[in-house]
PDB file of C-alpha atoms in Angstrom:
ATOM      1  CA  MET A 213     127.789  65.195 151.949  1.00 39.00           C
ATOM      2  CA  ARG A 214     124.236  64.298 151.041  1.00 39.00           C
ATOM      3  CA  GLY A 215     123.279  63.572 147.480  1.00 38.00           C
ATOM      4  CA  ILE A 216     126.808  63.044 146.119  1.00 35.00           C
ATOM      5  CA  VAL A 217     127.303  59.855 144.152  1.00 33.00           C
ATOM      6  CA  ALA A 218     129.364  58.827 141.168  1.00 31.00           C
ATOM      7  CA  LEU A 219     127.333  58.777 137.971  1.00 35.00           C
ATOM      8  CA  SER A 220     128.970  55.590 136.734  1.00 30.00           C
ATOM      9  CA  THR A 221     128.570  53.583 139.930  1.00 27.00           C
ATOM     10  CA  ALA A 222     125.557  54.585 142.007  1.00 33.00           C
ATOM     11  CA  LEU A 223     122.287  56.480 142.181  1.00 33.00           C
ATOM     12  CA  PHE A 224     121.009  58.436 145.130  1.00 30.00           C
ATOM     13  CA  LEU A 225     117.212  58.369 145.021  1.00 32.00           C
ATOM     14  CA  ALA A 226     115.239  61.252 146.479  1.00 35.00           C
ATOM     15  CA  ALA A 227     111.578  62.189 146.650  1.00 28.00           C
ATOM     16  CA  CYS A 228     110.874  65.195 144.473  1.00 29.00           C
ATOM     17  CA  SER A 229     107.999  67.282 143.198  1.00 30.00           C
ATOM     18  CA  GLY A 230     106.730  66.045 139.831  1.00 32.00           C
ATOM     19  CA  ALA A 231     109.469  63.438 139.396  1.00 36.00           C
ATOM     20  CA  THR A 232     110.043  59.933 140.623  1.00 33.00           C
ATOM     21  CA  ALA A 233     113.639  60.106 141.867  1.00 35.00           C
ATOM     22  CA  SER A 234     116.782  61.989 141.011  1.00 38.00           C
ATOM     23  CA  PRO A 235     120.465  61.319 141.664  1.00 40.00           C
ATOM     24  CA  SER A 236     123.163  63.882 142.253  1.00 41.00           C
ATOM     25  CA  LEU A 237     126.540  63.587 140.592  1.00 44.00           C
ATOM     26  CA  SER A 238     130.118  63.975 141.759  1.00 39.00           C
ATOM     27  CA  GLY A 239     133.495  64.227 140.068  1.00 44.00           C
ATOM     28  CA  GLU A 240     134.915  67.689 140.755  1.00 42.00           C
ATOM     29  CA  GLY A 241     138.124  68.178 138.858  1.00 43.00           C
ATOM     30  CA  ALA A 242     137.893  64.805 137.120  1.00 44.00           C
ATOM     31  CA  GLY A 243     139.255  64.571 133.596  1.00 44.00           C
ATOM     32  CA  ALA A 244     142.211  66.411 132.083  1.00 44.00           C
ATOM     33  CA  LYS A 245     141.590  69.865 130.660  1.00 47.00           C
ATOM     34  CA  ALA A 246     141.364  70.015 126.890  1.00 45.00           C
ATOM     35  CA  THR A 247     142.119  72.990 124.649  1.00 49.00           C
ATOM     36  CA  PRO A 248     138.735  74.483 123.658  1.00 53.00           C
ATOM     37  CA  VAL A 249     138.050  74.207 119.941  1.00 63.00           C
ATOM     38  CA  GLY A 250     134.942  75.907 118.596  1.00 69.00           C
ATOM     39  CA  ASP A 251     133.461  78.035 115.864  1.00 80.00           C
ATOM     40  CA  ALA A 252     132.014  81.453 116.690  1.00 86.00           C
ATOM     41  CA  ALA A 253     129.833  81.324 113.566  1.00 88.00           C
ATOM     42  CA  HIS A 254     128.275  78.053 114.746  1.00 93.00           C
ATOM     43  CA  PRO A 255     128.129  78.258 118.552  1.00 96.00           C
ATOM     44  CA  VAL A 256     127.664  75.127 120.615  1.00 97.00           C
ATOM     45  CA  VAL A 257     124.831  75.184 123.152  1.00 98.00           C
ATOM     46  CA  VAL A 258     125.916  74.135 126.656  1.00 98.00           C
ATOM     47  CA  GLU A 259     123.001  73.592 129.047  1.00 98.00           C
ATOM     48  CA  LEU A 260     123.830  73.235 132.730  1.00 98.00           C
ATOM     49  CA  TYR A 261     121.122  71.607 134.874  1.00 98.00           C
ATOM     50  CA  GLN A 262     121.809  72.493 138.494  1.00 98.00           C
ATOM     51  CA  SER A 263     120.212  73.390 141.789  1.00 98.00           C
ATOM     52  CA  GLN A 264     121.327  75.724 144.550  1.00 97.00           C
ATOM     53  CA  GLY A 265     120.245  72.966 146.950  1.00 96.00           C
ATOM     54  CA  CYS A 266     122.666  70.381 145.521  1.00 96.00           C
ATOM     55  CA  SER A 267     126.073  70.176 147.201  1.00 96.00           C
ATOM     56  CA  SER A 268     127.638  68.712 144.032  1.00 96.00           C
ATOM     57  CA  CYS A 269     126.703  71.720 141.906  1.00 98.00           C
ATOM     58  CA  PRO A 270     129.055  74.576 142.924  1.00 98.00           C
ATOM     59  CA  PRO A 271     132.104  73.147 141.062  1.00 98.00           C
ATOM     60  CA  ALA A 272     130.024  72.695 137.905  1.00 98.00           C
ATOM     61  CA  ILE A 273     128.603  76.202 138.198  1.00 98.00           C
ATOM     62  CA  LYS A 274     132.170  77.548 138.260  1.00 97.00           C
ATOM     63  CA  VAL A 275     133.129  75.513 135.187  1.00 97.00           C
ATOM     64  CA  VAL A 276     130.161  76.668 133.120  1.00 97.00           C
ATOM     65  CA  ASN A 277     130.533  80.270 134.319  1.00 97.00           C
ATOM     66  CA  ARG A 278     133.992  80.263 132.755  1.00 96.00           C
ATOM     67  CA  LEU A 279     132.391  79.620 129.349  1.00 96.00           C
ATOM     68  CA  ALA A 280     130.129  82.668 129.508  1.00 95.00           C
ATOM     69  CA  ASP A 281     132.461  84.998 127.590  1.00 93.00           C
ATOM     70  CA  ARG A 282     133.379  82.558 124.831  1.00 94.00           C
ATOM     71  CA  ALA A 283     132.004  83.460 121.398  1.00 94.00           C
ATOM     72  CA  ASP A 284     131.949  79.840 120.244  1.00 95.00           C
ATOM     73  CA  VAL A 285     129.631  78.684 123.033  1.00 97.00           C
ATOM     74  CA  ILE A 286     126.150  79.588 124.255  1.00 98.00           C
ATOM     75  CA  PRO A 287     126.208  78.487 127.912  1.00 98.00           C
ATOM     76  CA  LEU A 288     122.798  78.413 129.606  1.00 98.00           C
ATOM     77  CA  THR A 289     122.077  77.790 133.281  1.00 98.00           C
ATOM     78  CA  PHE A 290     118.815  75.936 133.943  1.00 98.00           C
ATOM     79  CA  ALA A 291     117.717  75.640 137.570  1.00 98.00           C
ATOM     80  CA  VAL A 292     115.724  72.497 138.375  1.00 98.00           C
ATOM     81  CA  THR A 293     113.200  71.914 141.131  1.00 97.00           C
ATOM     82  CA  TYR A 294     113.772  68.370 142.367  1.00 96.00           C
ATOM     83  CA  TRP A 295     116.251  69.301 145.109  1.00 96.00           C
ATOM     84  CA  ASP A 296     114.036  72.031 146.580  1.00 95.00           C
ATOM     85  CA  GLN A 297     112.895  69.692 149.358  1.00 92.00           C
ATOM     86  CA  LEU A 298     116.403  69.479 150.842  1.00 90.00           C
ATOM     87  CA  GLY A 299     115.945  72.697 152.808  1.00 94.00           C
ATOM     88  CA  TRP A 300     116.584  75.393 150.194  1.00 96.00           C
ATOM     89  CA  LYS A 301     114.307  76.308 147.292  1.00 96.00           C
ATOM     90  CA  ASP A 302     116.318  77.346 144.253  1.00 97.00           C
ATOM     91  CA  THR A 303     115.639  81.014 143.521  1.00 97.00           C
ATOM     92  CA  PHE A 304     115.628  80.520 139.724  1.00 98.00           C
ATOM     93  CA  ALA A 305     114.038  77.077 139.387  1.00 97.00           C
ATOM     94  CA  THR A 306     110.889  76.344 137.415  1.00 97.00           C
ATOM     95  CA  PRO A 307     109.169  73.044 136.549  1.00 97.00           C
ATOM     96  CA  ALA A 308     109.573  73.828 132.833  1.00 97.00           C
ATOM     97  CA  TYR A 309     113.347  73.490 133.141  1.00 98.00           C
ATOM     98  CA  THR A 310     113.031  70.231 135.053  1.00 98.00           C
ATOM     99  CA  ALA A 311     110.741  68.997 132.277  1.00 98.00           C
ATOM    100  CA  ARG A 312     113.318  69.944 129.645  1.00 98.00           C
ATOM    101  CA  GLN A 313     115.962  67.870 131.395  1.00 98.00           C
ATOM    102  CA  TRP A 314     113.531  64.957 131.522  1.00 98.00           C
ATOM    103  CA  ASP A 315     112.943  65.362 127.757  1.00 98.00           C
ATOM    104  CA  TYR A 316     116.661  64.811 127.230  1.00 98.00           C
ATOM    105  CA  ALA A 317     116.648  61.806 129.544  1.00 98.00           C
ATOM    106  CA  HIS A 318     113.699  60.176 127.799  1.00 97.00           C
ATOM    107  CA  ALA A 319     115.144  60.839 124.328  1.00 96.00           C
ATOM    108  CA  ALA A 320     118.412  59.164 125.351  1.00 96.00           C
ATOM    109  CA  GLY A 321     116.735  56.249 127.116  1.00 95.00           C
ATOM    110  CA  ARG A 322     117.857  57.331 130.586  1.00 95.00           C
ATOM    111  CA  SER A 323     115.511  56.579 133.480  1.00 95.00           C
ATOM    112  CA  GLN A 324     116.891  59.294 135.771  1.00 94.00           C
ATOM    113  CA  VAL A 325     117.758  62.962 135.751  1.00 95.00           C
ATOM    114  CA  ALA A 326     120.720  64.268 137.719  1.00 94.00           C
ATOM    115  CA  THR A 327     122.667  67.311 138.799  1.00 97.00           C
ATOM    116  CA  PRO A 328     125.056  68.780 137.881  1.00 97.00           C
ATOM    117  CA  GLN A 329     124.474  67.624 134.322  1.00 98.00           C
ATOM    118  CA  VAL A 330     125.507  69.419 131.165  1.00 98.00           C
ATOM    119  CA  ILE A 331     123.855  68.677 127.827  1.00 98.00           C
ATOM    120  CA  VAL A 332     126.039  69.700 124.876  1.00 98.00           C
ATOM    121  CA  ASN A 333     124.143  70.658 121.700  1.00 98.00           C
ATOM    122  CA  GLY A 334     121.358  68.297 122.722  1.00 97.00           C
ATOM    123  CA  ARG A 335     123.661  65.315 122.161  1.00 96.00           C
ATOM    124  CA  ASP A 336     126.240  64.578 124.852  1.00 96.00           C
ATOM    125  CA  ALA A 337     125.505  64.369 128.581  1.00 97.00           C
ATOM    126  CA  VAL A 338     128.562  65.391 130.610  1.00 96.00           C
ATOM    127  CA  LEU A 339     129.235  65.722 134.322  1.00 96.00           C
ATOM    128  CA  GLY A 340     129.346  69.480 134.740  1.00 95.00           C
ATOM    129  CA  SER A 341     132.398  69.631 137.000  1.00 96.00           C
ATOM    130  CA  ARG A 342     134.628  67.730 134.540  1.00 96.00           C
ATOM    131  CA  GLU A 343     136.006  70.653 132.562  1.00 95.00           C
ATOM    132  CA  GLY A 344     138.236  68.611 130.288  1.00 94.00           C
ATOM    133  CA  GLU A 345     135.392  66.308 129.257  1.00 95.00           C
ATOM    134  CA  LEU A 346     133.129  69.290 128.696  1.00 96.00           C
ATOM    135  CA  ASN A 347     135.656  71.045 126.456  1.00 94.00           C
ATOM    136  CA  ALA A 348     136.115  67.833 124.480  1.00 94.00           C
ATOM    137  CA  ALA A 349     132.341  67.500 124.059  1.00 96.00           C
ATOM    138  CA  ILE A 350     132.136  71.088 122.830  1.00 95.00           C
ATOM    139  CA  ALA A 351     134.850  70.447 120.265  1.00 93.00           C
ATOM    140  CA  ARG A 352     133.162  67.352 118.835  1.00 94.00           C
ATOM    141  CA  ASN A 353     129.691  68.893 118.705  1.00 95.00           C
ATOM    142  CA  VAL A 354     130.323  71.879 116.426  1.00 94.00           C
ATOM    143  CA  VAL A 355     127.550  71.752 113.812  1.00 92.00           C
ATOM    144  CA  LYS A 356     128.113  73.696 110.578  1.00 93.00           C
ATOM    145  CA  THR A 357     125.333  72.229 108.449  1.00 93.00           C
ATOM    146  CA  GLY A 358     122.295  73.719 110.167  1.00 95.00           C
ATOM    147  CA  PRO A 359     120.034  76.451 108.794  1.00 96.00           C
ATOM    148  CA  ALA A 360     120.943  80.123 109.078  1.00 97.00           C
ATOM    149  CA  ILE A 361     119.248  82.107 111.859  1.00 97.00           C
ATOM    150  CA  THR A 362     118.578  85.830 111.435  1.00 97.00           C
ATOM    151  CA  ALA A 363     116.418  88.363 113.252  1.00 96.00           C
ATOM    152  CA  ALA A 364     114.805  91.646 112.216  1.00 95.00           C
ATOM    153  CA  ASN A 365     111.647  93.652 112.885  1.00 94.00           C
ATOM    154  CA  GLY A 366     110.538  91.556 115.825  1.00 94.00           C
ATOM    155  CA  LYS A 367     110.850  88.255 113.969  1.00 97.00           C
ATOM    156  CA  VAL A 368     113.377  85.462 113.770  1.00 98.00           C
ATOM    157  CA  THR A 369     113.884  83.680 110.453  1.00 98.00           C
ATOM    158  CA  ILE A 370     115.159  80.137 110.086  1.00 98.00           C
ATOM    159  CA  GLY A 371     116.610  79.576 106.628  1.00 97.00           C
ATOM    160  CA  ALA A 372     116.113  76.563 104.405  1.00 97.00           C
ATOM    161  CA  GLY A 373     117.820  73.316 105.312  1.00 95.00           C
ATOM    162  CA  LYS A 374     117.486  69.558 105.551  1.00 92.00           C
ATOM    163  CA  PRO A 375     113.797  68.574 105.939  1.00 91.00           C
ATOM    164  CA  GLN A 376     112.979  67.555 109.497  1.00 93.00           C
ATOM    165  CA  ASN A 377     110.594  68.107 112.374  1.00 94.00           C
ATOM    166  CA  ALA A 378     112.292  70.702 114.569  1.00 97.00           C
ATOM    167  CA  THR A 379     111.247  73.001 117.386  1.00 97.00           C
ATOM    168  CA  VAL A 380     112.287  76.648 117.401  1.00 98.00           C
ATOM    169  CA  TRP A 381     113.094  77.858 120.911  1.00 98.00           C
ATOM    170  CA  VAL A 382     113.647  81.434 121.994  1.00 98.00           C
ATOM    171  CA  VAL A 383     115.757  81.575 125.152  1.00 98.00           C
ATOM    172  CA  ARG A 384     116.163  84.725 127.229  1.00 98.00           C
ATOM    173  CA  TYR A 385     118.959  84.703 129.786  1.00 98.00           C
ATOM    174  CA  ASP A 386     120.652  87.097 132.195  1.00 98.00           C
ATOM    175  CA  PRO A 387     124.330  87.583 131.260  1.00 97.00           C
ATOM    176  CA  ARG A 388     125.283  89.199 134.565  1.00 96.00           C
ATOM    177  CA  THR A 389     126.988  87.472 137.457  1.00 97.00           C
ATOM    178  CA  ILE A 390     124.246  87.030 140.054  1.00 97.00           C
ATOM    179  CA  ASP A 391     125.499  86.183 143.532  1.00 98.00           C
ATOM    180  CA  VAL A 392     123.014  84.199 145.602  1.00 98.00           C
ATOM    181  CA  ALA A 393     123.606  83.712 149.321  1.00 98.00           C
ATOM    182  CA  ILE A 394     122.362  80.232 150.271  1.00 97.00           C
ATOM    183  CA  ARG A 395     121.013  80.271 153.816  1.00 96.00           C
ATOM    184  CA  ALA A 396     119.907  76.651 154.296  1.00 96.00           C
ATOM    185  CA  GLY A 397     120.213  73.136 152.907  1.00 94.00           C
ATOM    186  CA  GLU A 398     123.320  71.382 151.606  1.00 94.00           C
ATOM    187  CA  ASN A 399     124.978  74.637 150.496  1.00 97.00           C
ATOM    188  CA  GLY A 400     123.931  76.688 153.509  1.00 96.00           C
ATOM    189  CA  GLY A 401     126.411  79.506 154.184  1.00 96.00           C
ATOM    190  CA  VAL A 402     127.770  79.492 150.621  1.00 97.00           C
ATOM    191  CA  THR A 403     127.350  82.301 148.107  1.00 98.00           C
ATOM    192  CA  LEU A 404     126.961  80.968 144.571  1.00 98.00           C
ATOM    193  CA  PRO A 405     127.750  83.153 141.531  1.00 98.00           C
ATOM    194  CA  HIS A 406     125.453  82.348 138.604  1.00 98.00           C
ATOM    195  CA  ARG A 407     125.877  83.474 134.991  1.00 98.00           C
ATOM    196  CA  ASN A 408     123.579  83.158 131.969  1.00 98.00           C
ATOM    197  CA  VAL A 409     120.604  82.173 134.108  1.00 98.00           C
ATOM    198  CA  VAL A 410     117.677  81.264 131.848  1.00 98.00           C
ATOM    199  CA  LYS A 411     114.651  83.438 132.580  1.00 97.00           C
ATOM    200  CA  GLN A 412     112.448  82.578 129.611  1.00 97.00           C
ATOM    201  CA  LEU A 413     112.127  79.521 127.363  1.00 97.00           C
ATOM    202  CA  VAL A 414     109.486  79.814 124.634  1.00 97.00           C
ATOM    203  CA  ASN A 415     108.544  77.422 121.842  1.00 97.00           C
ATOM    204  CA  VAL A 416     107.694  79.819 118.995  1.00 97.00           C
ATOM    205  CA  GLY A 417     106.863  77.177 116.393  1.00 97.00           C
ATOM    206  CA  ASN A 418     108.038  74.267 114.290  1.00 97.00           C
ATOM    207  CA  TRP A 419     110.507  74.273 111.423  1.00 97.00           C
ATOM    208  CA  SER A 420     110.244  71.634 108.686  1.00 96.00           C
ATOM    209  CA  GLY A 421     113.214  72.528 106.508  1.00 96.00           C
ATOM    210  CA  LYS A 422     111.670  75.374 104.522  1.00 97.00           C
ATOM    211  CA  SER A 423     112.577  78.964 105.321  1.00 97.00           C
ATOM    212  CA  ALA A 424     110.147  80.298 107.926  1.00 97.00           C
ATOM    213  CA  SER A 425     109.744  83.319 110.196  1.00 98.00           C
ATOM    214  CA  PHE A 426     108.416  83.437 113.759  1.00 98.00           C
ATOM    215  CA  ALA A 427     107.378  86.312 115.976  1.00 97.00           C
ATOM    216  CA  LEU A 428     109.704  86.961 118.876  1.00 97.00           C
ATOM    217  CA  PRO A 429     108.030  87.015 122.296  1.00 95.00           C
ATOM    218  CA  ALA A 430     108.386  90.089 124.464  1.00 91.00           C
ATOM    219  CA  GLY A 431     111.470  90.069 126.634  1.00 86.00           C
ATOM    220  CA  ALA A 432     112.592  91.884 129.754  1.00 88.00           C
ATOM    221  CA  ALA A 433     115.231  94.605 129.757  1.00 91.00           C
ATOM    222  CA  GLY A 434     118.789  93.452 130.311  1.00 95.00           C
ATOM    223  CA  LEU A 435     118.285  89.923 129.037  1.00 97.00           C
ATOM    224  CA  LYS A 436     120.115  88.435 126.068  1.00 97.00           C
ATOM    225  CA  THR A 437     118.441  86.227 123.479  1.00 97.00           C
ATOM    226  CA  ALA A 438     119.440  82.954 121.855  1.00 98.00           C
ATOM    227  CA  VAL A 439     117.518  80.941 119.285  1.00 98.00           C
ATOM    228  CA  LEU A 440     117.785  77.161 119.180  1.00 98.00           C
ATOM    229  CA  VAL A 441     116.539  74.886 116.415  1.00 98.00           C
ATOM    230  CA  GLN A 442     116.154  71.452 117.947  1.00 98.00           C
ATOM    231  CA  HIS A 443     115.217  68.169 116.324  1.00 95.00           C
ATOM    232  CA  GLY A 444     112.188  66.549 117.928  1.00 88.00           C
ATOM    233  CA  LYS A 445     111.664  66.642 121.699  1.00 87.00           C
ATOM    234  CA  GLY A 446     114.939  66.402 123.595  1.00 94.00           C
ATOM    235  CA  GLY A 447     116.858  65.756 120.391  1.00 96.00           C
ATOM    236  CA  PRO A 448     120.007  67.266 118.871  1.00 97.00           C
ATOM    237  CA  ILE A 449     120.281  71.018 118.360  1.00 98.00           C
ATOM    238  CA  VAL A 450     120.811  71.485 114.649  1.00 96.00           C
ATOM    239  CA  SER A 451     121.433  75.245 114.704  1.00 97.00           C
ATOM    240  CA  ALA A 452     121.799  78.005 117.280  1.00 98.00           C
ATOM    241  CA  ALA A 453     122.570  81.709 117.350  1.00 97.00           C
ATOM    242  CA  ARG A 454     122.617  84.748 119.586  1.00 96.00           C
ATOM    243  CA  ILE A 455     120.409  87.479 118.169  1.00 94.00           C
TER     244      ILE A 455
END
């Protein structure tokens, strides 16, 4: 299978639009399953970076799809663009999501981006198909000290908290299961079920630690909304909520 390499041992370099090179990851089923431990009042953000053109991604998509109904987790599926040249252009991909994954890489000192990668609360990078490792990362990344997030009258309010330079993101995602029939490329002939596909990612302002309100951007019907308060660019998520 093309583009499948172990994260810890090798990198598969590929030409890609707007990026230098990108490896794909393997490890389906690796790691023992852990009992999920979370906090519905302080949900952990789980960001899957995947591509319909990556043959390593279907197992990770299944793993993250299983999180979609958990109250203690906000799972988000981001489709990246750097595998589009392998014969199938991802139907949900946008350069903005590729750029977000690169922000995480740069913040952590990584020189590559990869699929299927999961970023947990902006802190841990986990191979998406390793369900046990992902559940363990969720359990250790519950954050209860962040500011409160509330919404009313077309605005979202971030309560007072520890002074810092943070970005306030509004994320709109589709909660339905969307089946996509892949007709070419590495996954040609496979139908992939996607959940919580991100359709909108908007920076609505900066939060410094003082209570502040921000106007919510217009959203499309049928989409759900999450708000993320994230330290710096590609840094830890200090608070998150569904609104």
